[in-house]
Short mmCIF file of C-alpha atoms in Angstrom, two decimals:
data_model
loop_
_atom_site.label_atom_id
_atom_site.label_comp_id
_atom_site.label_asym_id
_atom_site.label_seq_id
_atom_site.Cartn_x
_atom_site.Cartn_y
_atom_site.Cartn_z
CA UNK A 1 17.31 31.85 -0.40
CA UNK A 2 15.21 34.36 0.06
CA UNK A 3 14.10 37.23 -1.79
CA UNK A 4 11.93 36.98 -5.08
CA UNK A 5 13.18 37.57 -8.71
CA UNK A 6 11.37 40.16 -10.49
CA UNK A 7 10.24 38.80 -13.58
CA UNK A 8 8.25 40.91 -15.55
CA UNK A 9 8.52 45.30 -15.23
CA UNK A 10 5.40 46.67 -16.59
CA UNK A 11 6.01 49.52 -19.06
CA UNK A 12 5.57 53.08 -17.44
CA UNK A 13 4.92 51.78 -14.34
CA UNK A 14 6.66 52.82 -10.98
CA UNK A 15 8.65 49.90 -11.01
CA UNK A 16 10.42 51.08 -14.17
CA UNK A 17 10.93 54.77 -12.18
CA UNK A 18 12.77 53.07 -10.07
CA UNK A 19 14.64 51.55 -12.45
CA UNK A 20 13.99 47.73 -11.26
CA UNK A 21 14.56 45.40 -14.01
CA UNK A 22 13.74 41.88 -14.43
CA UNK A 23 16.34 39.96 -12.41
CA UNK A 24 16.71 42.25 -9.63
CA UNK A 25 15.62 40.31 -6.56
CA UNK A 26 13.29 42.13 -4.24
CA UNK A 27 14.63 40.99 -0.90
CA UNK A 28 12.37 42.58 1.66
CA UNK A 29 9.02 44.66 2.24
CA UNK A 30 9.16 47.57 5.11
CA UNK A 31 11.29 45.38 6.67
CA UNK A 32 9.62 42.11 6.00
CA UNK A 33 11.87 39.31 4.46
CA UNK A 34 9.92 37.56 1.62
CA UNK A 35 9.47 33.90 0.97
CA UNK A 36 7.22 34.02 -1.86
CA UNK A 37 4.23 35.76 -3.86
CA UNK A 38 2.17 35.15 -0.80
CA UNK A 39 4.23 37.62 1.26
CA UNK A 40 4.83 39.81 -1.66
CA UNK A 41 1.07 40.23 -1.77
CA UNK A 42 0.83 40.96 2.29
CA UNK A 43 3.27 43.04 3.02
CA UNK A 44 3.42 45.47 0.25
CA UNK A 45 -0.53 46.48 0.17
CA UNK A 46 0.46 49.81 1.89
CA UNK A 47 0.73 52.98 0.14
CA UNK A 48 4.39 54.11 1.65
CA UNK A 49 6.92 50.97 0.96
CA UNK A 50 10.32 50.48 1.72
CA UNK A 51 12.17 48.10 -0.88
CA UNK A 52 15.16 46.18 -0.10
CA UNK A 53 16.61 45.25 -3.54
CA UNK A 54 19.10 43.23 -5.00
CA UNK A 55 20.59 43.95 -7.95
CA UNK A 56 22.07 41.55 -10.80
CA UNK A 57 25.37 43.00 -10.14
CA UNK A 58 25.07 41.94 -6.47
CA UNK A 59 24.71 46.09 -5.48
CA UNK A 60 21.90 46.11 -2.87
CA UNK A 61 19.13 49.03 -3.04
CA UNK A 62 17.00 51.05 -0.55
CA UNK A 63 14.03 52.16 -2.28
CA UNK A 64 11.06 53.74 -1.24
CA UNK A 65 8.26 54.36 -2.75
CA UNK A 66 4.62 56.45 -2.05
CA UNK A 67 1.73 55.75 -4.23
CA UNK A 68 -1.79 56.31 -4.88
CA UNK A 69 -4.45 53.98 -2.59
CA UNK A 70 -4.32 50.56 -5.14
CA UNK A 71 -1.85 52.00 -7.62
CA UNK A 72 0.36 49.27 -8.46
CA UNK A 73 3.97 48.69 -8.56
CA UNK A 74 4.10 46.88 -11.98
CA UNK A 75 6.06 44.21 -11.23
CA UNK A 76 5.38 40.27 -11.59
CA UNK A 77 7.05 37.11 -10.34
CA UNK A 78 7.63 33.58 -11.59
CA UNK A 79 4.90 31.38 -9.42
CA UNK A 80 6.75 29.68 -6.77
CA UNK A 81 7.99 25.92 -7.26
CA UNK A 82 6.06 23.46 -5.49
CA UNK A 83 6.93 21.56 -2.71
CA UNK A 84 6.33 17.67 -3.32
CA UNK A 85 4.14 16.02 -2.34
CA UNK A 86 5.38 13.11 0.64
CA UNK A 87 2.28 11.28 0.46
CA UNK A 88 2.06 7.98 -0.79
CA UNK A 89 -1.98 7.39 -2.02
CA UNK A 90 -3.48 4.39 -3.20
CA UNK A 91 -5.19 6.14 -5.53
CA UNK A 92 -2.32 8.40 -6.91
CA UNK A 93 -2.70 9.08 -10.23
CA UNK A 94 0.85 9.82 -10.69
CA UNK A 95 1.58 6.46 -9.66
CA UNK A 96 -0.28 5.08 -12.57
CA UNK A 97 1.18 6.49 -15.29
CA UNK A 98 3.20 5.55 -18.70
CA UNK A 99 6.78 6.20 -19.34
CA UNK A 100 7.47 8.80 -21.58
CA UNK A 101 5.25 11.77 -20.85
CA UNK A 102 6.66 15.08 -20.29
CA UNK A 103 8.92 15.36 -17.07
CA UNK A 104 6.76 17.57 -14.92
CA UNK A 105 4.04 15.01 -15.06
CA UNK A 106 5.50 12.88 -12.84
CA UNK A 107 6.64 15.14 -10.43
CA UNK A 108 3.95 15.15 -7.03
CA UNK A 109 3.15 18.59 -5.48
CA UNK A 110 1.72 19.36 -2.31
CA UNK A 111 1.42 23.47 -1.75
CA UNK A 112 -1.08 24.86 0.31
CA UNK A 113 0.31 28.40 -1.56
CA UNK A 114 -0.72 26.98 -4.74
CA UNK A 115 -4.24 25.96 -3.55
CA UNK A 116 -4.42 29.81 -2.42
CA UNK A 117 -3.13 30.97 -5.78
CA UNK A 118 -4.59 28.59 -8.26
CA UNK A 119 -7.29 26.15 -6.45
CA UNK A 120 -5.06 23.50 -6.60
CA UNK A 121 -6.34 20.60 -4.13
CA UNK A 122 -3.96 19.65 -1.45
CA UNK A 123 -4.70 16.98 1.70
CA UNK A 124 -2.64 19.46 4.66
CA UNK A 125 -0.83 16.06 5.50
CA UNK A 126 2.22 17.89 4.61
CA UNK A 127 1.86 21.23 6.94
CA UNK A 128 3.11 21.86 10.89
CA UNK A 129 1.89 24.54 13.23
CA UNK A 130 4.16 27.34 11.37
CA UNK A 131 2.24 26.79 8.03
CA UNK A 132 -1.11 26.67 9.56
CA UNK A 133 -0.46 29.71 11.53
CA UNK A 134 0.93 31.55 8.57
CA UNK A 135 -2.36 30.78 6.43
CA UNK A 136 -4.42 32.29 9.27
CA UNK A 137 -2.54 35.13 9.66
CA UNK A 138 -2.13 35.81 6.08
CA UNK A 139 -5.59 35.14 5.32
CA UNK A 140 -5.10 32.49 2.72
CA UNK A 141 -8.97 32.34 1.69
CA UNK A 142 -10.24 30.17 -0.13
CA UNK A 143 -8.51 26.81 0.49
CA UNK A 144 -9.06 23.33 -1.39
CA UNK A 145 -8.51 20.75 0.38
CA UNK A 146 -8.36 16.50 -0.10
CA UNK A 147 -10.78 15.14 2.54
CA UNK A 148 -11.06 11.49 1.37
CA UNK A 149 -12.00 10.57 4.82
CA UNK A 150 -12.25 11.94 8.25
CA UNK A 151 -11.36 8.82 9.97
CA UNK A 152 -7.70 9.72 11.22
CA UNK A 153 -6.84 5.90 10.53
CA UNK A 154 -8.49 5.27 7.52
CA UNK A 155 -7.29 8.89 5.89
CA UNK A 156 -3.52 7.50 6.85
CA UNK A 157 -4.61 4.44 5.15
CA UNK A 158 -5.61 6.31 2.02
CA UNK A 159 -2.90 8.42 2.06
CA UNK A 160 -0.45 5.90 2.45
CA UNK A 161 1.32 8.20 5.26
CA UNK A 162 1.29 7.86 9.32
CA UNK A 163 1.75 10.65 11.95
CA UNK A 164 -0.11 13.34 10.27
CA UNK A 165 -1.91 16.21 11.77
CA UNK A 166 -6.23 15.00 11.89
CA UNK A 167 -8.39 16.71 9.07
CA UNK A 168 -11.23 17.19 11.32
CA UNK A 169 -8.75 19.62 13.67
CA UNK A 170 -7.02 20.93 11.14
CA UNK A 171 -10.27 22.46 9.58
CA UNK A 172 -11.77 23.34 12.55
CA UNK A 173 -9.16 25.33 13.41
CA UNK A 174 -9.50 27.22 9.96
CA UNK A 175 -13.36 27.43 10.11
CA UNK A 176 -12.35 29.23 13.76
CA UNK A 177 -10.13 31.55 11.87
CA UNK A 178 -12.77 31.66 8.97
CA UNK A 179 -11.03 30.13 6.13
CA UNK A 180 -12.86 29.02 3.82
CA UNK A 181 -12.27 25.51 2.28
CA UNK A 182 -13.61 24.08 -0.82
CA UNK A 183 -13.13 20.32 -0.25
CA UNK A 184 -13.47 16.85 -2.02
CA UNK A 185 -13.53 13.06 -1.62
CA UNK A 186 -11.88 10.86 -4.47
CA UNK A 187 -14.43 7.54 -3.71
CA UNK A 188 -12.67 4.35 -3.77
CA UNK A 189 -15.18 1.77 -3.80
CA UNK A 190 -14.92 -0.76 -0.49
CA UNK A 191 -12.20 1.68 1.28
CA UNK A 192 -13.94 5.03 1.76
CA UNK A 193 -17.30 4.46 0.97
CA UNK A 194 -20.08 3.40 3.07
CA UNK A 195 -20.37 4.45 6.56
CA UNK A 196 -17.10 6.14 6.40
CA UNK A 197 -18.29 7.99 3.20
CA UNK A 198 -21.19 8.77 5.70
CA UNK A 199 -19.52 10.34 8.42
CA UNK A 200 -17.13 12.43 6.08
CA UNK A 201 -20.22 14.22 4.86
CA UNK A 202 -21.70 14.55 7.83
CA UNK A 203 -18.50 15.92 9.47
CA UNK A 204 -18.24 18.63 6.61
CA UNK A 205 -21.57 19.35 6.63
CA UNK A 206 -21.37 20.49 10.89
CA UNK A 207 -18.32 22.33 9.54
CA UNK A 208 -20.72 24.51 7.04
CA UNK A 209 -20.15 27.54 5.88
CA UNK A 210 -16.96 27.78 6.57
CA UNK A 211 -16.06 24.54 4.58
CA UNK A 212 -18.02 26.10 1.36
CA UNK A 213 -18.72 23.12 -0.77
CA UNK A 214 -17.63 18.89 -1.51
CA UNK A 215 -17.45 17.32 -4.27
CA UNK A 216 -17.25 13.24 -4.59
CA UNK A 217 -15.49 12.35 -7.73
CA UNK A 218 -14.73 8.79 -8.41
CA UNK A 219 -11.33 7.05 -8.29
CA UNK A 220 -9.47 7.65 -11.52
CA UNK A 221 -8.03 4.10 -12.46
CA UNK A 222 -5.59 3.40 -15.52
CA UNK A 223 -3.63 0.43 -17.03
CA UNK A 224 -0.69 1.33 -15.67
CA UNK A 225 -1.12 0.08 -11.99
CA UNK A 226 1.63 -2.00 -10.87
CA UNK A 227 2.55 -3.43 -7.82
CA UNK A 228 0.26 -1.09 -6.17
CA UNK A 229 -2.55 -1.47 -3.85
CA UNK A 230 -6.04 -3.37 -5.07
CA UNK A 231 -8.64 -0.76 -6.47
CA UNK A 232 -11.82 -1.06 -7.94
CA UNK A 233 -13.40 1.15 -10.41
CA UNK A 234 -16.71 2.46 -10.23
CA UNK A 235 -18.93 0.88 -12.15
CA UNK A 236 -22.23 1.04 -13.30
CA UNK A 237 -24.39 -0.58 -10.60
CA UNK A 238 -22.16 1.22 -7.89
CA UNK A 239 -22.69 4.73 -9.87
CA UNK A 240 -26.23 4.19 -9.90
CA UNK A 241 -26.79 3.46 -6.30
CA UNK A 242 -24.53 5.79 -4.84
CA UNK A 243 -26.33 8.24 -6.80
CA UNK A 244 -29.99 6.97 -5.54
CA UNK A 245 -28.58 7.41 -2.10
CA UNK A 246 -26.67 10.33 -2.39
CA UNK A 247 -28.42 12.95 -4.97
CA UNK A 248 -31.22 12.78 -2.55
CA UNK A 249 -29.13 13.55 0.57
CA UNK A 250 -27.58 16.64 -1.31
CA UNK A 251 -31.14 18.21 -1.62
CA UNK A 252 -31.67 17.47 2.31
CA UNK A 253 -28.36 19.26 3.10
CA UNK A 254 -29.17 22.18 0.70
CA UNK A 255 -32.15 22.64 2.88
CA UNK A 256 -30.86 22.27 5.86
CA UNK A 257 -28.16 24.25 5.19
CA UNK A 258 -29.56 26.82 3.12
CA UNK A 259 -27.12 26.39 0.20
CA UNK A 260 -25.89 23.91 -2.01
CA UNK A 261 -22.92 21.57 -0.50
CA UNK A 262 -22.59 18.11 -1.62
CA UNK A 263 -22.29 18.04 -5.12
CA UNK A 264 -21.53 14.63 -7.15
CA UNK A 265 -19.33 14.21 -9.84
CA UNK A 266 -20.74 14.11 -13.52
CA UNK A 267 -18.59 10.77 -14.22
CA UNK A 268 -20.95 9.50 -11.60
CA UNK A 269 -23.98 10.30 -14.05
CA UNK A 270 -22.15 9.24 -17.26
CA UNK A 271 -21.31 6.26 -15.55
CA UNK A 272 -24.59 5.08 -14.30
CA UNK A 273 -26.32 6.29 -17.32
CA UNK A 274 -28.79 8.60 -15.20
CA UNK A 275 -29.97 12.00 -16.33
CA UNK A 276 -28.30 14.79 -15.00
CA UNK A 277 -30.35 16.84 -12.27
CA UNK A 278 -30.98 20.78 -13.11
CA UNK A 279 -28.45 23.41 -13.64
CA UNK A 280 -29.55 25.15 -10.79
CA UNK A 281 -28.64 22.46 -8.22
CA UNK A 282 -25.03 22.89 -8.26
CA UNK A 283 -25.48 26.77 -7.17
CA UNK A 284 -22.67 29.27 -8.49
CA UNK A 285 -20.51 25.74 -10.05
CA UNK A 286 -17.87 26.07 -6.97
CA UNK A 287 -16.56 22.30 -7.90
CA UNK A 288 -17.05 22.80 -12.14
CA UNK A 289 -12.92 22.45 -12.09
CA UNK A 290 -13.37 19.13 -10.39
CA UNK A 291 -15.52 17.95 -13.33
CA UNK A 292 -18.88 18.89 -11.47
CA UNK A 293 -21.78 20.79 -12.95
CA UNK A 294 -19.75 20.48 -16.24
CA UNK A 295 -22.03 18.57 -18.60
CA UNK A 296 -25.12 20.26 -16.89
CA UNK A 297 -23.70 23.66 -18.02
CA UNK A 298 -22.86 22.33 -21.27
CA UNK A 299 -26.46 21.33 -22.18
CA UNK A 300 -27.60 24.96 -21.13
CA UNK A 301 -25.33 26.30 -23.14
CA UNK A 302 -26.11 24.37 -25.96
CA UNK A 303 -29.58 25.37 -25.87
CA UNK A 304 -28.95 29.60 -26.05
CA UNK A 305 -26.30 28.49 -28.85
CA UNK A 306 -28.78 26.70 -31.07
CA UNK A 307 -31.57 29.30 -30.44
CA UNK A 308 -28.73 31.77 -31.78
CA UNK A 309 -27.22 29.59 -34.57
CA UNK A 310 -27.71 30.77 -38.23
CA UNK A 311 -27.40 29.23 -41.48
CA UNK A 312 -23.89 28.89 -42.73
CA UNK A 313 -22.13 28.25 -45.93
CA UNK A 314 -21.90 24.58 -46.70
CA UNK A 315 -18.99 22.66 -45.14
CA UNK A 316 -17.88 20.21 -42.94
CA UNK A 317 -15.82 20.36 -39.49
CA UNK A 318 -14.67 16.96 -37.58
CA UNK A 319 -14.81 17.35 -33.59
CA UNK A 320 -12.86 15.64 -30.99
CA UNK A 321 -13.89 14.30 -28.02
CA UNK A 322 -13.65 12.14 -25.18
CA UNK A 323 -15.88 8.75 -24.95
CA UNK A 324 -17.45 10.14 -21.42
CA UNK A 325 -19.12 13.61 -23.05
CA UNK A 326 -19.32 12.21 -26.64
CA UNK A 327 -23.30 11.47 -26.27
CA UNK A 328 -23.99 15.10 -25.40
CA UNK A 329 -21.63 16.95 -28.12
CA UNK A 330 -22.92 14.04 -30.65
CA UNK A 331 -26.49 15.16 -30.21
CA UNK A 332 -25.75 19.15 -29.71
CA UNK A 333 -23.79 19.10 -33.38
CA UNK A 334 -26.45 17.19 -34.82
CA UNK A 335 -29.07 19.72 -34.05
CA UNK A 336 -26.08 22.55 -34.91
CA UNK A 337 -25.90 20.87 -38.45
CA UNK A 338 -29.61 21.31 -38.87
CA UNK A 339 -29.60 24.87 -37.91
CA UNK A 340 -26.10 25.98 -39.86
CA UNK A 341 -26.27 23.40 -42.61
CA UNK A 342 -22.52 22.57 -42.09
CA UNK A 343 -22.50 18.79 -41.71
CA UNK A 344 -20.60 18.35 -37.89
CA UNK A 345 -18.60 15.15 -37.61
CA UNK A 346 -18.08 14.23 -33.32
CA UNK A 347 -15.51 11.64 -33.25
CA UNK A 348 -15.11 9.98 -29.57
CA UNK A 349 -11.13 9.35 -28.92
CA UNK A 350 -10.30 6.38 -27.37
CA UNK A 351 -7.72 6.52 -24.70
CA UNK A 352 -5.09 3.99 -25.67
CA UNK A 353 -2.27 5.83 -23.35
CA UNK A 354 -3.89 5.29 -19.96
CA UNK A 355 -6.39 2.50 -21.22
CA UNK A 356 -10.13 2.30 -21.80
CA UNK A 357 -10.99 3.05 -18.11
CA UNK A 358 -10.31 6.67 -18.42
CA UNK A 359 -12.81 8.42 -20.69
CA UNK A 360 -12.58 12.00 -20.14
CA UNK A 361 -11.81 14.57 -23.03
CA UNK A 362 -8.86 15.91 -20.90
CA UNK A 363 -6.40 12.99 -20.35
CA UNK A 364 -6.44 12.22 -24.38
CA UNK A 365 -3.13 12.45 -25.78
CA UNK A 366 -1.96 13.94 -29.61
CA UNK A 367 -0.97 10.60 -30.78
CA UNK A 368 -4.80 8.85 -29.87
CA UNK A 369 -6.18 11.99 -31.54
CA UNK A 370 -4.28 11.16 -34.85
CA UNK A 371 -5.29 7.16 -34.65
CA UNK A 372 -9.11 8.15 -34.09
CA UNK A 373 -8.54 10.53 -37.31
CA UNK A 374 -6.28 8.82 -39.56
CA UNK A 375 -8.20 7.74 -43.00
CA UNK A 376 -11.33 9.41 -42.03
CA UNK A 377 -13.13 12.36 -44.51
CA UNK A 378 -12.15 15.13 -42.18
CA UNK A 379 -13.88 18.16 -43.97
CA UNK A 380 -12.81 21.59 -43.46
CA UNK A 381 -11.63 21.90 -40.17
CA UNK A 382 -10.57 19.79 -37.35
CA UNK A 383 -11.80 21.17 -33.55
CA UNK A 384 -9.77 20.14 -31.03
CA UNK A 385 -10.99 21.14 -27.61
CA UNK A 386 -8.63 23.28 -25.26
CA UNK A 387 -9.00 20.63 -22.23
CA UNK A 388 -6.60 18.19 -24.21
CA UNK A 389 -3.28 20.95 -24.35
CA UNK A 390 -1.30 21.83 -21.91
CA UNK A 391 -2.73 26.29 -21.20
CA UNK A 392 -0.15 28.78 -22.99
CA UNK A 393 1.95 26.18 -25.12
CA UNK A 394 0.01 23.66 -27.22
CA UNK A 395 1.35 20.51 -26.20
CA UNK A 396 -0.48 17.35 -25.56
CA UNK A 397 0.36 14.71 -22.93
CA UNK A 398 2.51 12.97 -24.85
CA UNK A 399 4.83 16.19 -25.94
CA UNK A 400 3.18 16.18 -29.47
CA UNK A 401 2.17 19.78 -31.08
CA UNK A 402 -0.78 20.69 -33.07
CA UNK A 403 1.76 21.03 -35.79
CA UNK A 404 2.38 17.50 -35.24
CA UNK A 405 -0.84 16.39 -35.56
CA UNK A 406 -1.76 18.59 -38.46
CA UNK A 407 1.38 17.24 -40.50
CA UNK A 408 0.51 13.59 -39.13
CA UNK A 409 -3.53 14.13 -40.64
CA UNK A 410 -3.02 16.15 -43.31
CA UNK A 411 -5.59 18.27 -41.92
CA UNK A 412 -5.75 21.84 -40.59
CA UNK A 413 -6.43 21.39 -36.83
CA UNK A 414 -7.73 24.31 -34.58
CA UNK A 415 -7.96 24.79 -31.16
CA UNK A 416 -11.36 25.70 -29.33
CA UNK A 417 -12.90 26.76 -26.07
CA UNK A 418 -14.67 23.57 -25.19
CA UNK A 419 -18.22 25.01 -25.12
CA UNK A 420 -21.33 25.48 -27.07
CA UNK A 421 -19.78 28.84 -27.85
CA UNK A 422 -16.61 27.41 -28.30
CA UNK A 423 -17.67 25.63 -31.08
CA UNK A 424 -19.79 27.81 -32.58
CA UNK A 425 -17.76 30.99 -32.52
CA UNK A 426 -15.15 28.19 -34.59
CA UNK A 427 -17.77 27.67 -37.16
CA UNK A 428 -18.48 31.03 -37.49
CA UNK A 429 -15.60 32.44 -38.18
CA UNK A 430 -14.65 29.48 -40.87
CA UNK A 431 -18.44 29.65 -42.76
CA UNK A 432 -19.60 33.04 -41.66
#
């Protein structure tokens, strides 16, 4: 159906002159049927608009409305719902998880619009001629896009799906139409490493500037693989040569390319117990959502907070973590209990849901959070970092609340920005 449901009418706006409402369903734009947001946005950036609405009682409405250059209608829509996702990976991680997790976990989405809207990453295996002519049209700039190989046989391979458009044309045709792309490559050790690793980079590279940046993150393994194909997780000899290969390579593409490009995954660091390089060579952080530059940025951070940090009154605060970052918060609250006085408990949560493989602070559940805790001297406070809850409603993986896990402690639990700042700002406000 088409048409969009108004959501939200922003008080004294021109929507509300007009008397939409939320529920009316704006069917068309100066003639222009609407599919989504994404047309929404397009069609209606001119100052004179002609509205075909819908109203809940079925009546239908000509509107039209003249406004001031950028002036706003003041209304909002629901984002739209995904399409799925009809690849089959071998390194889905979807495919590898637990029963009993909340419902839209499970479900597999595949939207270029929602790598438009939100930077979601998406592979285009799922897209025809109509959807790559819409997002040059439109402009849909910046993209993110699932590389894992440029090899059309091998990406099929990967992506456990045959008959799909090649990468390698697919981009090119959106570098010609200057698109932008953000891009990365989830490494699975003896399928797309290698020489095929090699010629991935190399064929993003000649694609430069128009495909921005690429990230390498490493395969994501869990317990919960079964009956699916044979992985291998990174380990610590692999990490560690990959990243004496690689880390170099980066700094010869930077200067060949005048820019920062290939930019390697922190786990890779954590995991081959190597020092991180300099803040400054991941650029502006295009990949820090991707778990790139994170760590780096955290230690900088942690530095302007501790030359800022102030003695406190006496107390204690307990801080959760994931095992991968717990070495860096464990020796940035040590030197933050020296300069408050408030003693700083890190406590590294062990990932019983997915299994000891996966380490990182946002795939740790309520219920491992209470284990960690249970019978410990908690102190004051208990900082939980915003990574491990669901934005906007508080939830962990596993469907338990704060609430949960404060009655479950016996402990007042608080949310925080997971930063230096974060952290601070927390203890500030409790011992200021």
């Amino acid at each position: 159906m088409s048409g969009l449901t108004i959501d939200k009418v922003m008080p004294g706006s021109i929507a509300e002159e007009l008397e939409l409402e939320p529920g009316d369903r704006l069917l068309s734009v100066n003639g222009h049927p609407l599919r989504d947001v994404i047309d929404y946005n397009y069609f209606a950036s001119d100052d004179e608009l002609e509205l075909e609405v819908e109203k809940a009682d079925g009546e239908l409405w000509g509107v039209e409305v003249e406004r001031e250059e950028g002036e706003p209608l003041g209304i909002s829509f629901q984002a739209p719902a995904p399409a799925r996702c009809g690849n089959n990976c071998v390194f889905c991680f979807v495919h590898q998880l637990p029963r009993g997790l909340r419902g839209p976990l499970y479900v597999k989405d595949e939207d270029y619009r929602l790598s438009f809207l939100y930077g979601n990453y998406v592979t285009m295996a799922n897209i025809g001629r109509a959807e790559l002519d819409r997002i040059k049209e439109q402009r849909l700039s910046p993209l993110y896009i699932s590389v894992h190989a440029t090899d059309a046989a091998l990406r099929e391979k990967l992506l456990g799906k045959s008959g799909i458009l090649p990468i390698l044309d697919v981009m090119r045709e959106l570098a010609e139409a200057r698109i932008t792309m953000h891009t990365q490559i989830v490494l699975c050790p003896g399928w797309n490493d290698g020489e095929a690793f090699a010629r991935t980079v190399a064929d993003m590279a000649d694609l430069f500037p128009w495909v921005a940046s690429l990230a390498v993150v490493p395969v994501g393994l869990t317990e919960h693989r079964h009956n699916l194909p044979a992985l291998v997780p990174v380990t610590k000899d692999f990490a560690a040569e990959f990243i004496g290969t690689w880390y170099p390579e980066s700094r010869r593409l930077e200067e060949r390319l005048g820019a920062p490009f290939l930019f390697l995954a922190d786990e890779f660091y954590i995991k081959g117990d190597l020092p991180f390089p300099a803040l400054t060579d991941y650029g502006e952080l295009p990949q820090l959502e991707n778990g790139v530059g994170m760590i780096p940025l955290f230690l900088s951070e942690a530095e302007e907070v501790l030359q800022e940090a102030e003695a406190l009154k006496p107390g204690k605060l307990t801080v959760v973590t994931g095992e991968s970052p717990y070495r860096y918060l464990s020796d940035f609250l040590k030197q933050l209990s020296d300069a408050t006085g408030v003693a700083m408990q890190p406590v590294a949560v062990r990932n019983r849901l997915f299994g000891p493989t996966v380490t990182v602070t946002g795939l740790v559940c309520g219920a491992d959070v209470v284990a960690a805790l249970q019978g410990m001297e908690l102190g004051d406070l208990v900082l939980v970092p915003d990574v491990m809850l669901k934005e906007g409603e508080g939830v962990f993986l596993d469907d338990l609340t704060l609430d949960d896990v404060e009655q479950q402690l016996g402990a007042e639990v608080q949310v925080v920005e997971s930063t230096p700042y974060g952290i601070y700002e927390a203890l500030v406000q409790r011992l200021g």
